[in-house]
PDB file of C-alpha atoms in Angstrom:
ATOM      1  CA  PHE A   1     115.669  86.406 149.232  1.00  0.00           C
ATOM      2  CA  VAL A   2     114.756  83.372 147.173  1.00  0.00           C
ATOM      3  CA  LEU A   3     118.257  81.918 147.477  1.00  0.00           C
ATOM      4  CA  GLY A   4     118.058  82.524 151.234  1.00  0.00           C
ATOM      5  CA  LEU A   5     114.873  80.681 151.294  1.00  0.00           C
ATOM      6  CA  VAL A   6     116.197  77.764 149.470  1.00  0.00           C
ATOM      7  CA  TRP A   7     119.062  77.546 152.029  1.00  0.00           C
ATOM      8  CA  LEU A   8     116.661  77.633 154.835  1.00  0.00           C
ATOM      9  CA  VAL A   9     114.587  74.896 153.530  1.00  0.00           C
ATOM     10  CA  ALA A  10     117.374  72.448 152.328  1.00  0.00           C
ATOM     11  CA  GLY A  11     117.649  69.701 154.695  1.00  0.00           C
ATOM     12  CA  ARG A  12     116.564  71.271 157.834  1.00  0.00           C
ATOM     13  CA  ARG A  13     114.218  70.444 160.552  1.00  0.00           C
ATOM     14  CA  GLY A  14     111.663  73.086 161.345  1.00  0.00           C
ATOM     15  CA  LYS A  15     111.942  74.479 157.717  1.00  0.00           C
ATOM     16  CA  PHE A  16     108.309  75.629 157.556  1.00  0.00           C
ATOM     17  CA  ARG A  17     108.790  77.869 160.658  1.00  0.00           C
ATOM     18  CA  ARG A  18     112.045  79.134 159.430  1.00  0.00           C
ATOM     19  CA  THR A  19     110.769  79.939 155.966  1.00  0.00           C
ATOM     20  CA  ALA A  20     107.626  81.485 157.200  1.00  0.00           C
ATOM     21  CA  PHE A  21     109.607  83.695 159.684  1.00  0.00           C
ATOM     22  CA  ALA A  22     112.159  84.795 156.834  1.00  0.00           C
ATOM     23  CA  SER A  23     109.295  85.548 154.586  1.00  0.00           C
ATOM     24  CA  LEU A  24     107.407  87.661 157.195  1.00  0.00           C
ATOM     25  CA  LEU A  25     110.372  89.595 157.987  1.00  0.00           C
ATOM     26  CA  PHE A  26     110.951  90.185 154.286  1.00  0.00           C
ATOM     27  CA  VAL A  27     107.520  91.383 153.833  1.00  0.00           C
ATOM     28  CA  LEU A  28     107.485  93.647 156.959  1.00  0.00           C
ATOM     29  CA  VAL A  29     110.755  95.373 155.838  1.00  0.00           C
ATOM     30  CA  LEU A  30     109.263  96.024 152.407  1.00  0.00           C
ATOM     31  CA  THR A  31     105.698  96.934 153.560  1.00  0.00           C
ATOM     32  CA  PRO A  32     106.360 100.669 154.429  1.00  0.00           C
ATOM     33  CA  TRP A  33     108.024 101.320 151.045  1.00  0.00           C
ATOM     34  CA  THR A  34     105.342  99.592 149.088  1.00  0.00           C
ATOM     35  CA  VAL A  35     102.710 101.630 151.063  1.00  0.00           C
ATOM     36  CA  ARG A  36     104.654 104.731 150.151  1.00  0.00           C
ATOM     37  CA  ASN A  37     104.768 103.806 146.400  1.00  0.00           C
ATOM     38  CA  TYR A  38     100.959 103.078 146.368  1.00  0.00           C
ATOM     39  CA  ALA A  39     100.205 106.498 148.167  1.00  0.00           C
ATOM     40  CA  VAL A  40     102.556 108.286 145.438  1.00  0.00           C
ATOM     41  CA  HIS A  41     101.645 106.276 142.443  1.00  0.00           C
ATOM     42  CA  HIS A  42      98.032 105.222 143.213  1.00  0.00           C
ATOM     43  CA  ARG A  43      98.968 101.577 142.197  1.00  0.00           C
ATOM     44  CA  PHE A  44     100.919  98.749 143.425  1.00  0.00           C
ATOM     45  CA  VAL A  45     104.556  99.172 143.035  1.00  0.00           C
ATOM     46  CA  PHE A  46     106.358  96.600 145.031  1.00  0.00           C
ATOM     47  CA  VAL A  47     109.760  98.026 145.600  1.00  0.00           C
ATOM     48  CA  THR A  48     111.142 100.352 142.981  1.00  0.00           C
ATOM     49  CA  THR A  49     110.295 102.556 139.777  1.00  0.00           C
ATOM     50  CA  ILE A  50     113.899 102.562 138.570  1.00  0.00           C
ATOM     51  CA  GLY A  51     114.385  98.828 137.660  1.00  0.00           C
ATOM     52  CA  GLY A  52     113.317  99.147 134.148  1.00  0.00           C
ATOM     53  CA  LYS A  53     115.229 102.419 133.569  1.00  0.00           C
ATOM     54  CA  VAL A  54     118.386 100.997 134.936  1.00  0.00           C
ATOM     55  CA  LEU A  55     117.836  97.730 132.804  1.00  0.00           C
ATOM     56  CA  TRP A  56     117.439  99.985 129.746  1.00  0.00           C
ATOM     57  CA  GLU A  57     120.580 102.016 130.704  1.00  0.00           C
ATOM     58  CA  GLY A  58     122.750  98.859 130.591  1.00  0.00           C
ATOM     59  CA  ASN A  59     121.012  97.243 127.812  1.00  0.00           C
ATOM     60  CA  ASN A  60     120.430  99.436 124.600  1.00  0.00           C
ATOM     61  CA  PRO A  61     121.684 100.018 121.173  1.00  0.00           C
ATOM     62  CA  HIS A  62     123.755 102.842 122.306  1.00  0.00           C
ATOM     63  CA  VAL A  63     125.851 100.914 124.950  1.00  0.00           C
ATOM     64  CA  ALA A  64     126.211  98.110 122.669  1.00  0.00           C
ATOM     65  CA  ALA A  65     127.636 100.265 119.774  1.00  0.00           C
ATOM     66  CA  ASP A  66     130.072 102.060 122.025  1.00  0.00           C
ATOM     67  CA  ARG A  67     133.036  99.941 122.922  1.00  0.00           C
ATOM     68  CA  ALA A  68     133.882 102.131 125.787  1.00  0.00           C
ATOM     69  CA  LEU A  69     130.393 101.823 127.260  1.00  0.00           C
ATOM     70  CA  ARG A  70     129.935  98.145 126.832  1.00  0.00           C
ATOM     71  CA  GLY A  71     129.467  96.703 130.424  1.00  0.00           C
ATOM     72  CA  ARG A  72     128.670  99.992 131.699  1.00  0.00           C
ATOM     73  CA  SER A  73     125.536 102.153 131.473  1.00  0.00           C
ATOM     74  CA  ALA A  74     124.339 105.410 129.608  1.00  0.00           C
ATOM     75  CA  HIS A  75     122.182 107.841 131.501  1.00  0.00           C
ATOM     76  CA  ALA A  76     118.493 107.361 130.279  1.00  0.00           C
ATOM     77  CA  PRO A  77     117.514 110.911 129.957  1.00  0.00           C
ATOM     78  CA  ASN A  78     120.472 111.643 127.806  1.00  0.00           C
ATOM     79  CA  LEU A  79     119.449 108.853 125.227  1.00  0.00           C
ATOM     80  CA  PRO A  80     116.968 109.656 122.294  1.00  0.00           C
ATOM     81  CA  GLU A  81     114.502 107.315 123.771  1.00  0.00           C
ATOM     82  CA  ALA A  82     113.888 109.601 126.613  1.00  0.00           C
ATOM     83  CA  ALA A  83     111.583 111.511 124.336  1.00  0.00           C
ATOM     84  CA  LEU A  84     109.245 108.261 124.258  1.00  0.00           C
ATOM     85  CA  VAL A  85     108.842 108.483 128.072  1.00  0.00           C
ATOM     86  CA  ALA A  86     108.443 112.436 128.317  1.00  0.00           C
ATOM     87  CA  GLY A  87     105.380 113.233 130.243  1.00  0.00           C
ATOM     88  CA  LEU A  88     104.775 109.843 131.664  1.00  0.00           C
ATOM     89  CA  ASP A  89     104.643 109.503 135.473  1.00  0.00           C
ATOM     90  CA  GLU A  90     107.532 107.565 137.170  1.00  0.00           C
ATOM     91  CA  ALA A  91     105.863 104.194 137.308  1.00  0.00           C
ATOM     92  CA  ASP A  92     104.727 104.328 133.627  1.00  0.00           C
ATOM     93  CA  ALA A  93     108.114 105.718 132.513  1.00  0.00           C
ATOM     94  CA  ASP A  94     109.896 102.770 134.172  1.00  0.00           C
ATOM     95  CA  ALA A  95     107.550 100.206 132.789  1.00  0.00           C
ATOM     96  CA  ALA A  96     108.210 101.825 129.124  1.00  0.00           C
ATOM     97  CA  TYR A  97     112.024 101.662 129.740  1.00  0.00           C
ATOM     98  CA  PHE A  98     111.588  97.960 130.928  1.00  0.00           C
ATOM     99  CA  ARG A  99     109.650  97.072 127.630  1.00  0.00           C
ATOM    100  CA  MET A 100     112.223  98.924 125.648  1.00  0.00           C
ATOM    101  CA  ALA A 101     115.066  96.942 127.231  1.00  0.00           C
ATOM    102  CA  ILE A 102     113.466  93.543 126.891  1.00  0.00           C
ATOM    103  CA  ASP A 103     112.418  94.153 123.318  1.00  0.00           C
ATOM    104  CA  TRP A 104     116.120  95.299 122.518  1.00  0.00           C
ATOM    105  CA  ILE A 105     117.435  92.011 124.248  1.00  0.00           C
ATOM    106  CA  ARG A 106     115.112  89.911 122.403  1.00  0.00           C
ATOM    107  CA  ALA A 107     115.785  91.472 119.082  1.00  0.00           C
ATOM    108  CA  HIS A 108     119.732  91.505 119.674  1.00  0.00           C
ATOM    109  CA  PRO A 109     120.611  88.256 121.490  1.00  0.00           C
ATOM    110  CA  ARG A 110     124.288  88.187 120.243  1.00  0.00           C
ATOM    111  CA  GLU A 111     124.952  91.883 121.335  1.00  0.00           C
ATOM    112  CA  TYR A 112     123.299  91.173 124.709  1.00  0.00           C
ATOM    113  CA  LEU A 113     125.626  88.183 125.296  1.00  0.00           C
ATOM    114  CA  THR A 114     128.528  90.523 124.249  1.00  0.00           C
ATOM    115  CA  LEU A 115     127.121  93.039 126.940  1.00  0.00           C
ATOM    116  CA  VAL A 116     126.892  90.445 129.532  1.00  0.00           C
ATOM    117  CA  SER A 117     130.524  89.059 128.959  1.00  0.00           C
ATOM    118  CA  ARG A 118     131.671  92.594 129.411  1.00  0.00           C
ATOM    119  CA  LYS A 119     129.697  93.161 132.420  1.00  0.00           C
ATOM    120  CA  ALA A 120     131.345  89.933 133.825  1.00  0.00           C
ATOM    121  CA  VAL A 121     134.702  91.218 133.237  1.00  0.00           C
ATOM    122  CA  ARG A 122     133.785  94.591 134.739  1.00  0.00           C
ATOM    123  CA  LEU A 123     132.370  93.039 137.754  1.00  0.00           C
ATOM    124  CA  TRP A 124     135.306  90.817 138.591  1.00  0.00           C
ATOM    125  CA  ASN A 125     138.014  93.149 137.120  1.00  0.00           C
ATOM    126  CA  LEU A 126     141.428  92.487 138.251  1.00  0.00           C
ATOM    127  CA  ALA A 127     142.954  95.539 136.413  1.00  0.00           C
ATOM    128  CA  PRO A 128     140.516  98.498 137.114  1.00  0.00           C
ATOM    129  CA  VAL A 129     141.174 101.678 135.212  1.00  0.00           C
ATOM    130  CA  LEU A 130     142.406 104.327 137.591  1.00  0.00           C
ATOM    131  CA  ASP A 131     144.204 107.602 136.904  1.00  0.00           C
ATOM    132  CA  ASN A 132     146.975 106.789 139.346  1.00  0.00           C
ATOM    133  CA  PRO A 133     149.201 103.988 138.215  1.00  0.00           C
ATOM    134  CA  LEU A 134     150.079 103.158 142.077  1.00  0.00           C
ATOM    135  CA  HIS A 135     146.370 102.968 142.843  1.00  0.00           C
ATOM    136  CA  ARG A 136     145.958 100.519 139.858  1.00  0.00           C
ATOM    137  CA  ILE A 137     148.587  98.337 141.131  1.00  0.00           C
ATOM    138  CA  ILE A 138     147.384  98.320 144.621  1.00  0.00           C
ATOM    139  CA  ALA A 139     143.771  97.718 143.397  1.00  0.00           C
ATOM    140  CA  SER A 140     144.925  94.696 141.014  1.00  0.00           C
ATOM    141  CA  VAL A 141     147.018  93.087 143.670  1.00  0.00           C
ATOM    142  CA  SER A 142     144.310  93.298 146.371  1.00  0.00           C
ATOM    143  CA  MET A 143     141.621  92.037 144.095  1.00  0.00           C
ATOM    144  CA  ALA A 144     143.796  89.125 142.793  1.00  0.00           C
ATOM    145  CA  SER A 145     144.589  88.185 146.291  1.00  0.00           C
ATOM    146  CA  VAL A 146     141.035  88.404 147.432  1.00  0.00           C
ATOM    147  CA  LEU A 147     139.812  86.178 144.505  1.00  0.00           C
ATOM    148  CA  ILE A 148     142.686  83.475 144.877  1.00  0.00           C
ATOM    149  CA  PHE A 149     141.666  83.111 148.525  1.00  0.00           C
ATOM    150  CA  PHE A 150     137.825  83.263 147.527  1.00  0.00           C
ATOM    151  CA  VAL A 151     138.395  80.378 145.065  1.00  0.00           C
ATOM    152  CA  ALA A 152     140.627  78.435 147.508  1.00  0.00           C
ATOM    153  CA  GLY A 153     137.996  78.823 150.181  1.00  0.00           C
ATOM    154  CA  LEU A 154     135.163  77.618 147.806  1.00  0.00           C
ATOM    155  CA  VAL A 155     137.209  74.555 146.733  1.00  0.00           C
ATOM    156  CA  GLY A 156     138.214  73.708 150.306  1.00  0.00           C
ATOM    157  CA  ALA A 157     134.484  74.057 151.530  1.00  0.00           C
ATOM    158  CA  ALA A 158     133.364  71.963 148.680  1.00  0.00           C
ATOM    159  CA  SER A 159     135.945  69.263 149.257  1.00  0.00           C
ATOM    160  CA  ARG A 160     134.774  69.187 152.880  1.00  0.00           C
ATOM    161  CA  ARG A 161     131.068  69.576 151.903  1.00  0.00           C
ATOM    162  CA  ASP A 162     130.817  72.456 154.374  1.00  0.00           C
ATOM    163  CA  GLY A 163     127.476  73.865 154.199  1.00  0.00           C
ATOM    164  CA  ARG A 164     128.202  76.750 156.327  1.00  0.00           C
ATOM    165  CA  LEU A 165     129.648  78.367 153.248  1.00  0.00           C
ATOM    166  CA  LEU A 166     126.252  78.581 151.523  1.00  0.00           C
ATOM    167  CA  PRO A 167     124.696  81.567 153.278  1.00  0.00           C
ATOM    168  CA  LEU A 168     127.934  83.582 152.403  1.00  0.00           C
ATOM    169  CA  LEU A 169     127.514  82.760 148.762  1.00  0.00           C
ATOM    170  CA  ILE A 170     123.937  84.127 148.578  1.00  0.00           C
ATOM    171  CA  PRO A 171     125.168  87.796 148.288  1.00  0.00           C
ATOM    172  CA  VAL A 172     127.749  86.892 145.897  1.00  0.00           C
ATOM    173  CA  ILE A 173     125.380  85.074 143.648  1.00  0.00           C
ATOM    174  CA  ALA A 174     122.786  87.838 144.025  1.00  0.00           C
ATOM    175  CA  VAL A 175     125.346  90.724 143.038  1.00  0.00           C
ATOM    176  CA  THR A 176     126.756  88.606 140.144  1.00  0.00           C
ATOM    177  CA  VAL A 177     123.375  88.093 138.679  1.00  0.00           C
ATOM    178  CA  THR A 178     122.201  91.802 139.243  1.00  0.00           C
ATOM    179  CA  GLY A 179     125.673  92.873 137.522  1.00  0.00           C
ATOM    180  CA  LEU A 180     125.108  90.683 134.535  1.00  0.00           C
ATOM    181  CA  ALA A 181     121.606  91.695 134.087  1.00  0.00           C
ATOM    182  CA  TYR A 182     121.859  95.556 134.542  1.00  0.00           C
ATOM    183  CA  TRP A 183     125.372  96.941 134.517  1.00  0.00           C
ATOM    184  CA  ALA A 184     128.685  96.038 136.307  1.00  0.00           C
ATOM    185  CA  GLY A 185     131.474  97.546 138.314  1.00  0.00           C
ATOM    186  CA  ALA A 186     133.180  97.643 141.701  1.00  0.00           C
ATOM    187  CA  ARG A 187     130.156  99.732 143.153  1.00  0.00           C
ATOM    188  CA  ILE A 188     127.902  96.868 142.071  1.00  0.00           C
ATOM    189  CA  ARG A 189     130.069  94.157 143.526  1.00  0.00           C
ATOM    190  CA  ALA A 190     130.590  96.040 146.860  1.00  0.00           C
ATOM    191  CA  PRO A 191     127.643  94.460 148.851  1.00  0.00           C
ATOM    192  CA  ALA A 192     129.317  90.952 148.209  1.00  0.00           C
ATOM    193  CA  ASP A 193     132.906  91.910 149.132  1.00  0.00           C
ATOM    194  CA  PRO A 194     132.639  91.140 152.759  1.00  0.00           C
ATOM    195  CA  GLU A 195     131.370  87.703 152.127  1.00  0.00           C
ATOM    196  CA  ILE A 196     133.925  87.093 149.511  1.00  0.00           C
ATOM    197  CA  VAL A 197     136.744  88.152 152.109  1.00  0.00           C
ATOM    198  CA  LEU A 198     135.014  85.796 154.640  1.00  0.00           C
TER     199      LEU A 198
END
């Protein structure tokens, strides 16, 4: 949303109206869910009560210690720390998971950077792990082709200073940041795939 506002404002006439309209639409879309959250939790929860949990699932000592899990996630209820949130309501549990994740990231910056690098590889993986060798080849060839055309499109648009590309990059940037912060995989990248193809 913020990246979209920056694009709306940058070098455009009528930027205040466009920005105000986009902000109003954003708030209107989220208002019913925010009202629902207030009715359920009796406090302001803007969008979700699983952001902290998902952050913990992708950034914790168990994922960092297991080579097979780096860049992936571990289901929070299966981790020993689930006992620390037992009995808490959904919003408090999410806040506790968020604090645990941030505390772990601060205490282990090197391990966190390792996880981020693994997430980047998983997000833009050219060689996905699939059971069927033919599926693996098809996935690798198609992903490599898409990324080659994506990079060529970026270079071409940049050389022509074609600003029409910017709105298409917003979902790609948002998905990349999300994947690097939480956990990564083709499913996480999927919302950006149409824009990458375009």
